[in-house]
């Protein structure tokens, strides 16, 4: 009797977790419970089907500890929408996520408000499908055009990356759910992605590869960060105290949790000590390692406690902790509209000779290219959203009222159906995504026969890539012979008859354009625009929406023009020949030298004055814009205010993304010819209408990293600010002089790597 009473007292004394008693709960947890909380649970004990904490298809869960009222939380993938299973056993409902445009596409909008609005809708699906954190945004730099996951990432420039990432985070988190900024850091290739060692000097690390993360973390406060699989200068990022504690927390003030990418690596103890709070997806060995390490004194219990405390601080913010009653019924119709609008704003018009676009008087269209049917909404792998449908270009153009040449449409459809069936029968493994059917040839006779039947030809060129593999130079970056032939034959036939040809690029990463761009009269870069893609392309082709996207990366003349191409896997690496710690291993497989340092993308091309096919920031409109009244002022502390007036000088309404590049004073550290420091987009300006855009830049944002002094430095002297349509437009500028030099101290993280 007495025993039962004591037991009741003990149970009622059990603290239930609240936002205010985290220390108390931490104090009451056993070592085993602490270790459990720091390791995810998917591998050995997913919550029971039907549980409110089980969302089939989500990438992972954290563990529940019921005696403290700690729920399991749910972590599905992104970034182009929530990735969960669309159907469930025992349920006749569906659970589709909206397929939004991919990362590279939304970065091409140069519109932080648009991105924030879009991810506000996406975050609502995270909330309403019973999840807590979406595993995005993905913010690695486009170091090289061939990275298979570039479509998930934003740009070759860290400021564009950081600002778009920050907007993405704000939108998602406005719903009371979290984000996981990934893959932290320097995860710029897929080849041997679990083991590859990115060897990069500290200046490039800080200015190029970390800067975007720094901006997003400081500006938007993501709940979580995902450390990457790769090594950085010889150490796994997930085990790097320099990266996860000194830089991320001590310098940038990040106060959320860090989780690993889905790796289950050895070295759990080192990861926990480094400040990697959560091991995902988790297994029992990792729990045991943590327990043993604390018992043996290898891991100070204080380190584990610090991580557990951060886990608890995370838990109390989540919808599951708050008992949110999710509906499983987000408004997918409304979100489809958001996806369509975002897609149109992200498309880039690269060429428009004789104003062929928007289409006028076109009724009958010959739609070439099997990607018009096998349209790519988004890339493969964990970034592939399970969407209810994809509007392809056939449907998009028909919805917009065009008549398509029937025989061609039928042929493409049948060819794609047949090939997909073949792939399935052949057992081709398609990693978590959509396959891409290769282009097929058409005879010149057949193409010629279509000319009289149609007013215009459209040729669609498609590409797909994704997690686990990098792209190739031949037949991927470069066109296939079949694609080249098709473009040649179609343009020859239509031009002979005085008819126009429009090329549409349905791609997730850069392809070669220099050798064929002269053929087509207009080129629209549609990217991988999400489930509403076909309708969005039609919106732009018809002029319902005036394109205003601009390139978030350079389109080089040739692949080898990028200095990183000399140190990037091109498919020839031999797996299996491993050196000790990768140090004597195979180049670009075991390790990759970032020998180009800061000379990534336009920083290289502008400084070398090297010709490109399309420069960073490039994109046309159906109207024209003039920039005037450039003004730049600095206050006593060196804080800069810049402004420029943009006027729509054409005949239709349009938006313009203005880019602010800065050329630093000569002397001192070697710097790129110019660097993007800020950008903004006008509202929809009516013909004749003007808007003045204002930008603020701090002296810290002008700083470069001095490796020898291990600090950020802003030189005194005269700075030129270019208000540009793209990185090569130097027509509107103003200068300002900074009287005082500035320096900004950092920790000694990676200071030894010059
Ligand atoms: C990917 C991550 C993803 C995770 C969970 C990993 O393989 O690299 O981007 O979030 O899997 O699916």
XYZ file of C-alpha atoms in Angstrom, residues 88-596:
509
model
C -1.412 4.650 -47.939
C -2.374 1.126 -47.203
C -5.857 0.931 -45.792
C -6.783 4.421 -46.959
C -8.556 5.412 -50.142
C -7.478 9.025 -49.777
C -4.457 10.507 -51.506
C -1.699 12.591 -49.953
C -0.087 14.455 -52.801
C 2.330 17.284 -52.297
C 2.282 20.202 -54.706
C 5.237 20.061 -57.105
C 6.628 23.595 -57.057
C 9.375 24.853 -59.397
C 12.858 23.598 -58.457
C 15.450 25.640 -56.537
C 17.372 26.879 -59.559
C 14.106 28.086 -61.075
C 12.974 30.097 -58.078
C 16.428 31.665 -57.766
C 15.964 32.828 -61.363
C 12.997 34.896 -60.218
C 15.362 37.156 -58.228
C 12.248 37.859 -56.210
C 12.409 37.220 -52.487
C 8.731 38.071 -51.945
C 7.659 35.591 -54.585
C 9.788 32.865 -53.001
C 8.469 33.652 -49.530
C 4.857 33.518 -50.757
C 5.488 30.256 -52.539
C 7.065 28.570 -49.547
C 4.321 29.899 -47.277
C 2.002 27.661 -49.331
C 4.506 24.795 -49.259
C 4.884 25.120 -45.494
C 1.140 24.890 -45.094
C 1.333 21.418 -46.687
C 4.080 20.472 -44.222
C 1.802 21.523 -41.371
C -1.404 20.021 -42.727
C 0.182 16.676 -43.581
C 1.360 16.277 -40.013
C 5.054 17.059 -40.418
C 7.301 19.292 -38.326
C 10.342 20.148 -40.427
C 10.868 20.067 -44.186
C 14.392 19.003 -45.174
C 15.171 22.097 -47.236
C 16.255 24.618 -48.510
C 19.212 23.096 -50.327
C 21.835 25.798 -50.602
C 25.049 24.440 -52.042
C 26.821 26.553 -54.607
C 26.738 25.700 -58.308
C 30.495 25.202 -58.405
C 30.324 23.305 -61.664
C 27.493 22.838 -64.196
C 27.601 19.042 -63.897
C 26.622 18.600 -60.239
C 23.625 16.292 -60.399
C 21.769 18.169 -57.672
C 22.295 21.689 -58.967
C 18.567 21.843 -59.749
C 17.857 21.784 -56.020
C 20.449 24.482 -55.390
C 20.176 28.126 -56.309
C 23.160 29.759 -57.875
C 26.876 30.147 -58.438
C 26.675 33.300 -56.307
C 26.451 33.254 -52.508
C 24.436 36.464 -52.088
C 21.675 35.306 -54.429
C 21.834 31.885 -52.732
C 21.634 33.383 -49.248
C 18.798 35.811 -49.930
C 16.650 33.275 -51.791
C 17.363 30.720 -49.055
C 16.376 33.218 -46.363
C 13.098 33.972 -48.140
C 12.415 30.246 -48.507
C 12.956 29.727 -44.762
C 10.745 32.666 -43.780
C 7.872 31.399 -45.926
C 7.976 27.842 -44.603
C 8.478 28.862 -40.974
C 5.619 31.379 -41.087
C 3.440 28.267 -40.690
C 4.975 27.269 -37.372
C 6.946 24.418 -38.953
C 10.694 24.251 -39.416
C 13.291 24.086 -42.169
C 16.590 22.238 -42.409
C 19.194 24.156 -44.332
C 21.318 21.655 -46.232
C 23.885 20.317 -47.083
C 26.265 22.080 -44.717
C 28.751 22.377 -46.312
C 30.802 22.257 -49.510
C 28.775 19.384 -50.912
C 29.131 20.281 -54.574
C 29.282 16.918 -56.291
C 27.337 13.668 -56.099
C 30.131 11.352 -57.183
C 31.273 9.419 -54.077
C 29.260 11.921 -52.090
C 29.480 10.002 -48.812
C 33.268 10.006 -48.709
C 34.611 12.662 -51.031
C 36.906 15.205 -49.384
C 36.334 18.769 -50.589
C 39.707 20.478 -50.279
C 39.170 24.174 -50.273
C 41.142 27.163 -49.056
C 39.691 29.219 -46.244
C 39.074 32.307 -48.365
C 36.974 30.405 -50.909
C 35.320 28.512 -48.069
C 34.174 31.671 -46.356
C 33.468 33.901 -49.361
C 31.885 31.358 -51.689
C 30.818 28.158 -49.963
C 29.724 29.378 -46.518
C 28.517 32.900 -47.317
C 25.078 31.856 -48.571
C 24.496 29.768 -45.436
C 25.712 32.642 -43.286
C 23.241 35.070 -44.876
C 20.275 32.704 -44.613
C 21.033 31.696 -41.040
C 21.535 35.245 -39.812
C 18.544 36.630 -41.708
C 15.971 33.914 -41.282
C 16.845 31.724 -38.283
C 16.126 28.219 -39.591
C 15.119 25.720 -36.913
C 17.643 23.178 -38.105
C 20.720 22.713 -40.271
C 21.680 19.459 -42.002
C 25.389 18.669 -42.071
C 26.546 17.036 -45.269
C 27.943 13.592 -46.104
C 31.276 14.756 -47.484
C 34.510 15.641 -45.795
C 35.823 19.153 -45.719
C 39.598 19.434 -45.662
C 39.969 15.915 -44.366
C 37.191 15.808 -41.760
C 33.541 14.835 -42.162
C 31.492 18.005 -41.925
C 29.193 16.318 -39.432
C 32.175 15.782 -37.165
C 33.718 19.213 -37.549
C 33.727 21.357 -34.432
C 35.162 24.176 -36.551
C 32.164 24.107 -38.841
C 29.286 23.177 -36.544
C 30.269 25.065 -33.441
C 32.906 27.712 -34.077
C 31.521 29.051 -37.344
C 27.837 28.128 -37.244
C 27.095 28.940 -33.618
C 29.910 31.049 -32.191
C 30.275 33.304 -35.221
C 26.809 33.298 -36.767
C 24.717 32.832 -33.661
C 22.758 29.796 -34.900
C 20.699 28.435 -32.004
C 18.802 25.519 -33.543
C 19.749 21.870 -33.979
C 22.144 20.303 -36.445
C 21.195 16.907 -37.847
C 23.324 14.685 -40.053
C 22.420 13.901 -43.612
C 20.979 10.405 -43.879
C 24.296 8.699 -43.317
C 24.696 6.592 -40.192
C 28.444 7.102 -40.236
C 30.826 5.781 -37.665
C 32.225 8.550 -35.515
C 28.927 9.303 -33.776
C 30.814 10.437 -30.705
C 32.954 12.890 -32.601
C 29.821 14.218 -34.324
C 28.050 14.761 -31.000
C 31.087 16.528 -29.576
C 31.327 18.713 -32.686
C 27.806 19.987 -32.100
C 25.863 17.654 -34.378
C 22.834 17.220 -32.143
C 20.861 14.612 -34.055
C 22.034 11.526 -35.987
C 19.726 10.711 -38.878
C 18.072 8.518 -39.885
C 19.388 6.776 -36.793
C 20.167 3.281 -35.593
C 20.720 1.522 -32.298
C 24.491 1.317 -32.676
C 24.669 5.096 -32.607
C 22.660 5.229 -29.390
C 24.958 2.683 -27.814
C 28.057 4.573 -28.933
C 26.846 7.707 -27.187
C 26.047 5.845 -23.985
C 29.391 4.045 -23.959
C 31.319 7.225 -24.679
C 29.741 9.081 -21.786
C 30.349 6.133 -19.470
C 33.986 5.862 -20.513
C 34.543 9.597 -20.267
C 35.310 9.900 -24.012
C 32.309 12.211 -24.424
C 31.766 14.660 -21.566
C 28.162 14.335 -20.395
C 27.993 18.118 -20.602
C 28.393 17.856 -24.394
C 25.527 15.416 -24.630
C 23.426 17.580 -22.304
C 24.071 20.610 -24.486
C 22.784 18.680 -27.529
C 19.794 17.290 -25.634
C 18.879 20.764 -24.452
C 18.882 21.986 -28.023
C 16.740 19.002 -29.022
C 14.223 19.891 -26.326
C 14.222 23.532 -27.412
C 13.457 22.269 -30.917
C 10.749 19.870 -29.758
C 8.721 22.519 -27.920
C 8.382 24.548 -31.114
C 6.932 21.711 -33.190
C 3.286 21.202 -34.159
C 3.401 17.675 -32.747
C 4.446 18.988 -29.364
C 1.754 21.644 -29.514
C -0.830 18.998 -30.408
C -1.764 20.597 -33.710
C -4.708 18.812 -35.294
C -3.592 18.535 -38.893
C -6.170 18.021 -41.596
C -4.372 15.902 -44.215
C -6.231 18.166 -46.612
C -4.227 21.229 -47.644
C -5.756 23.325 -50.397
C -3.923 21.760 -53.323
C -5.962 23.709 -55.876
C -4.899 27.035 -54.412
C -1.300 25.857 -54.127
C -1.276 24.759 -57.775
C -2.009 28.367 -58.700
C 0.877 29.536 -56.541
C 3.158 26.975 -58.216
C 2.088 28.135 -61.673
C 2.671 31.801 -60.887
C 6.076 31.059 -59.361
C 7.032 29.030 -62.422
C 6.169 31.808 -64.864
C 8.114 34.384 -62.847
C 11.146 32.083 -62.865
C 11.440 31.478 -66.598
C 14.249 33.202 -68.455
C 13.845 34.539 -71.973
C 17.275 34.134 -73.549
C 16.553 35.160 -77.108
C 13.681 36.837 -78.910
C 14.623 37.860 -82.419
C 12.171 40.086 -84.270
C 9.860 39.945 -81.291
C 8.668 36.461 -82.252
C 7.397 36.110 -78.676
C 4.812 36.617 -77.358
C 3.113 34.567 -80.040
C 0.705 36.542 -82.178
C -1.669 35.007 -84.670
C -0.267 31.519 -84.155
C -2.913 28.848 -84.266
C -1.295 25.629 -85.297
C 1.951 24.535 -83.664
C 4.285 21.655 -84.504
C 5.599 20.633 -81.093
C 8.911 18.777 -81.450
C 10.999 17.036 -78.837
C 9.850 14.144 -76.728
C 10.220 16.290 -73.602
C 7.036 18.039 -74.678
C 5.364 14.823 -73.482
C 7.988 13.489 -71.077
C 8.112 16.909 -69.454
C 10.369 17.229 -66.413
C 8.687 18.979 -63.490
C 11.610 18.445 -61.118
C 14.754 16.374 -60.679
C 15.200 12.884 -59.249
C 16.040 11.542 -55.798
C 14.891 12.882 -52.472
C 14.073 16.200 -54.157
C 11.377 14.542 -56.280
C 7.900 15.452 -55.029
C 5.086 12.903 -55.301
C 2.688 15.185 -57.105
C -0.779 14.369 -58.348
C -0.022 15.215 -61.982
C 2.314 17.123 -64.265
C 0.891 19.427 -66.914
C 3.196 18.734 -69.860
C 3.719 21.063 -72.785
C 1.186 19.311 -74.987
C -1.497 19.923 -72.388
C -0.229 23.412 -71.620
C -0.361 24.567 -75.214
C -3.734 22.924 -75.827
C -5.135 24.484 -72.664
C -3.988 27.839 -74.026
C -5.982 27.266 -77.211
C -3.282 26.195 -79.664
C -3.905 23.347 -82.072
C -1.034 20.895 -82.223
C -0.026 18.885 -85.268
C -1.695 15.582 -84.432
C 0.677 13.107 -86.047
C 3.693 14.567 -84.257
C 1.906 14.740 -80.953
C 0.804 11.101 -81.283
C 4.217 9.947 -82.332
C 5.921 11.599 -79.359
C 3.363 10.229 -76.929
C 3.600 6.689 -78.271
C 7.373 6.808 -78.382
C 7.563 7.946 -74.762
C 5.004 5.361 -73.612
C 6.882 2.619 -75.402
C 10.265 3.652 -74.042
C 8.972 3.910 -70.490
C 7.449 0.473 -70.766
C 10.760 -0.809 -72.088
C 12.596 0.757 -69.166
C 10.274 -0.952 -66.751
C 10.526 -4.301 -68.515
C 14.305 -3.910 -68.759
C 14.315 -3.303 -65.036
C 16.235 -0.055 -65.352
C 16.664 1.292 -61.882
C 15.202 4.713 -61.499
C 16.309 6.221 -58.207
C 13.279 7.660 -56.466
C 12.263 9.666 -59.461
C 11.219 10.080 -62.996
C 13.106 8.605 -65.898
C 14.097 10.611 -68.904
C 13.501 9.166 -72.323
C 16.273 10.087 -74.807
C 15.345 12.181 -77.814
C 14.476 10.306 -80.978
C 15.271 11.235 -84.554
C 12.738 12.298 -87.158
C 13.338 12.154 -90.891
C 13.807 15.366 -92.827
C 10.967 14.280 -95.117
C 8.603 13.987 -92.193
C 9.685 17.327 -90.722
C 9.295 19.017 -94.117
C 5.817 17.582 -94.459
C 4.728 19.323 -91.249
C 5.734 22.815 -92.343
C 2.625 23.562 -94.416
C 0.417 22.214 -91.631
C 1.718 24.566 -88.934
C 2.339 28.265 -88.325
C 5.275 27.753 -86.008
C 7.582 25.076 -84.609
C 8.537 24.647 -80.980
C 11.436 22.361 -80.077
C 11.630 21.218 -76.473
C 14.968 20.089 -75.080
C 14.795 18.231 -71.770
C 17.226 17.069 -69.143
C 16.916 15.300 -65.849
C 19.428 14.519 -63.119
C 19.468 14.098 -59.383
C 20.720 12.697 -56.173
C 23.477 10.128 -56.326
C 24.973 10.995 -59.711
C 26.621 13.846 -61.534
C 25.883 14.782 -65.091
C 28.166 14.109 -68.050
C 29.714 16.360 -70.669
C 28.704 14.312 -73.711
C 25.023 13.859 -74.451
C 24.038 15.864 -71.424
C 25.882 19.167 -71.003
C 26.425 19.016 -74.759
C 23.439 18.199 -76.934
C 23.087 14.698 -78.281
C 23.607 14.256 -82.012
C 19.900 13.530 -82.337
C 18.953 16.792 -80.640
C 21.382 18.729 -82.796
C 20.002 17.131 -85.931
C 16.444 17.828 -84.857
C 17.175 21.503 -84.188
C 19.017 21.797 -87.484
C 16.384 20.082 -89.556
C 13.430 21.843 -87.954
C 14.960 25.311 -88.200
C 16.091 24.733 -91.796
C 12.663 23.546 -92.871
C 10.677 26.259 -91.102
C 13.022 29.101 -91.996
C 12.913 28.136 -95.684
C 9.170 28.614 -95.497
C 9.565 31.940 -93.637
C 8.252 30.425 -90.402
C 9.698 30.783 -86.934
C 11.124 28.292 -84.450
C 11.065 28.633 -80.675
C 13.316 26.488 -78.476
C 12.154 25.694 -74.949
C 14.693 24.343 -72.485
C 13.171 22.076 -69.836
C 16.353 21.531 -67.860
C 17.577 21.523 -64.265
C 21.147 22.620 -64.895
C 23.267 24.388 -67.472
C 23.666 22.967 -70.969
C 25.782 24.115 -73.890
C 24.000 26.748 -75.971
C 26.741 28.587 -77.880
C 26.810 26.200 -80.829
C 23.086 26.123 -81.531
C 21.514 29.293 -80.163
C 21.738 30.971 -83.559
C 19.348 28.427 -85.006
C 16.200 29.207 -83.036
C 14.421 32.558 -83.322
C 13.519 32.585 -79.643
C 14.778 30.606 -76.672
C 12.826 30.251 -73.456
C 14.534 28.668 -70.472
C 11.645 27.097 -68.576
C 13.815 25.190 -66.089
C 12.057 22.312 -64.300
C 9.023 24.361 -63.417
C 6.975 22.020 -61.245
C 3.658 20.286 -61.801
C 2.008 23.244 -63.556
C 4.968 23.591 -65.939
C 3.167 23.199 -69.273
C 0.576 25.833 -68.402
C 3.303 28.125 -67.088
C 5.286 27.822 -70.332
C 2.126 28.660 -72.270
C 1.509 31.701 -70.042
C 4.905 33.064 -71.049
C 4.757 32.098 -74.736
C 1.380 33.798 -75.140
C 2.393 36.895 -73.189
C -0.180 36.336 -70.473
C 2.858 36.739 -68.259
C 5.806 38.857 -69.339
C 8.994 36.923 -68.502
C 11.196 38.509 -65.862
C 13.543 35.720 -64.783
C 17.285 36.130 -65.036
C 20.078 33.565 -64.966
C 21.381 32.620 -61.500
C 24.526 31.227 -63.126
C 26.717 31.697 -66.190
C 26.061 29.759 -69.376
C 29.654 29.268 -70.589
C 30.672 28.765 -74.206
C 32.225 25.382 -73.402
C 32.244 23.140 -70.359
C 36.010 23.438 -69.854
C 35.722 27.238 -69.618
C 34.872 26.810 -65.932
C 38.124 26.471 -63.977
C 36.431 23.947 -61.682
C 36.023 21.614 -64.681
C 39.679 20.623 -64.255
C 38.788 19.264 -60.838
C 35.334 17.796 -61.188
C 34.321 14.183 -61.760
C 33.455 13.554 -65.383
C 32.607 9.904 -65.066
C 36.108 8.511 -65.539
C 36.963 8.040 -61.876
C 37.717 4.504 -60.801
C 35.929 3.535 -57.632
C 37.716 1.099 -55.416
C 41.246 2.463 -55.444
C 41.251 4.060 -52.031
C 44.233 5.620 -50.323
C 44.501 6.010 -46.575
C 42.051 8.677 -45.427
C 41.562 9.499 -49.073
C 44.889 11.314 -49.032
C 46.473 9.148 -51.686
C 43.251 8.199 -53.334
C 41.674 8.881 -56.640
C 41.282 12.495 -57.696
C 37.693 13.720 -57.853
C 36.566 10.478 -56.267
C 38.302 10.315 -52.891
C 39.060 13.997 -52.886
C 38.395 17.060 -54.994
C 40.751 20.014 -55.096
C 38.942 23.302 -55.254
C 42.041 24.666 -56.993
C 40.065 27.485 -58.601
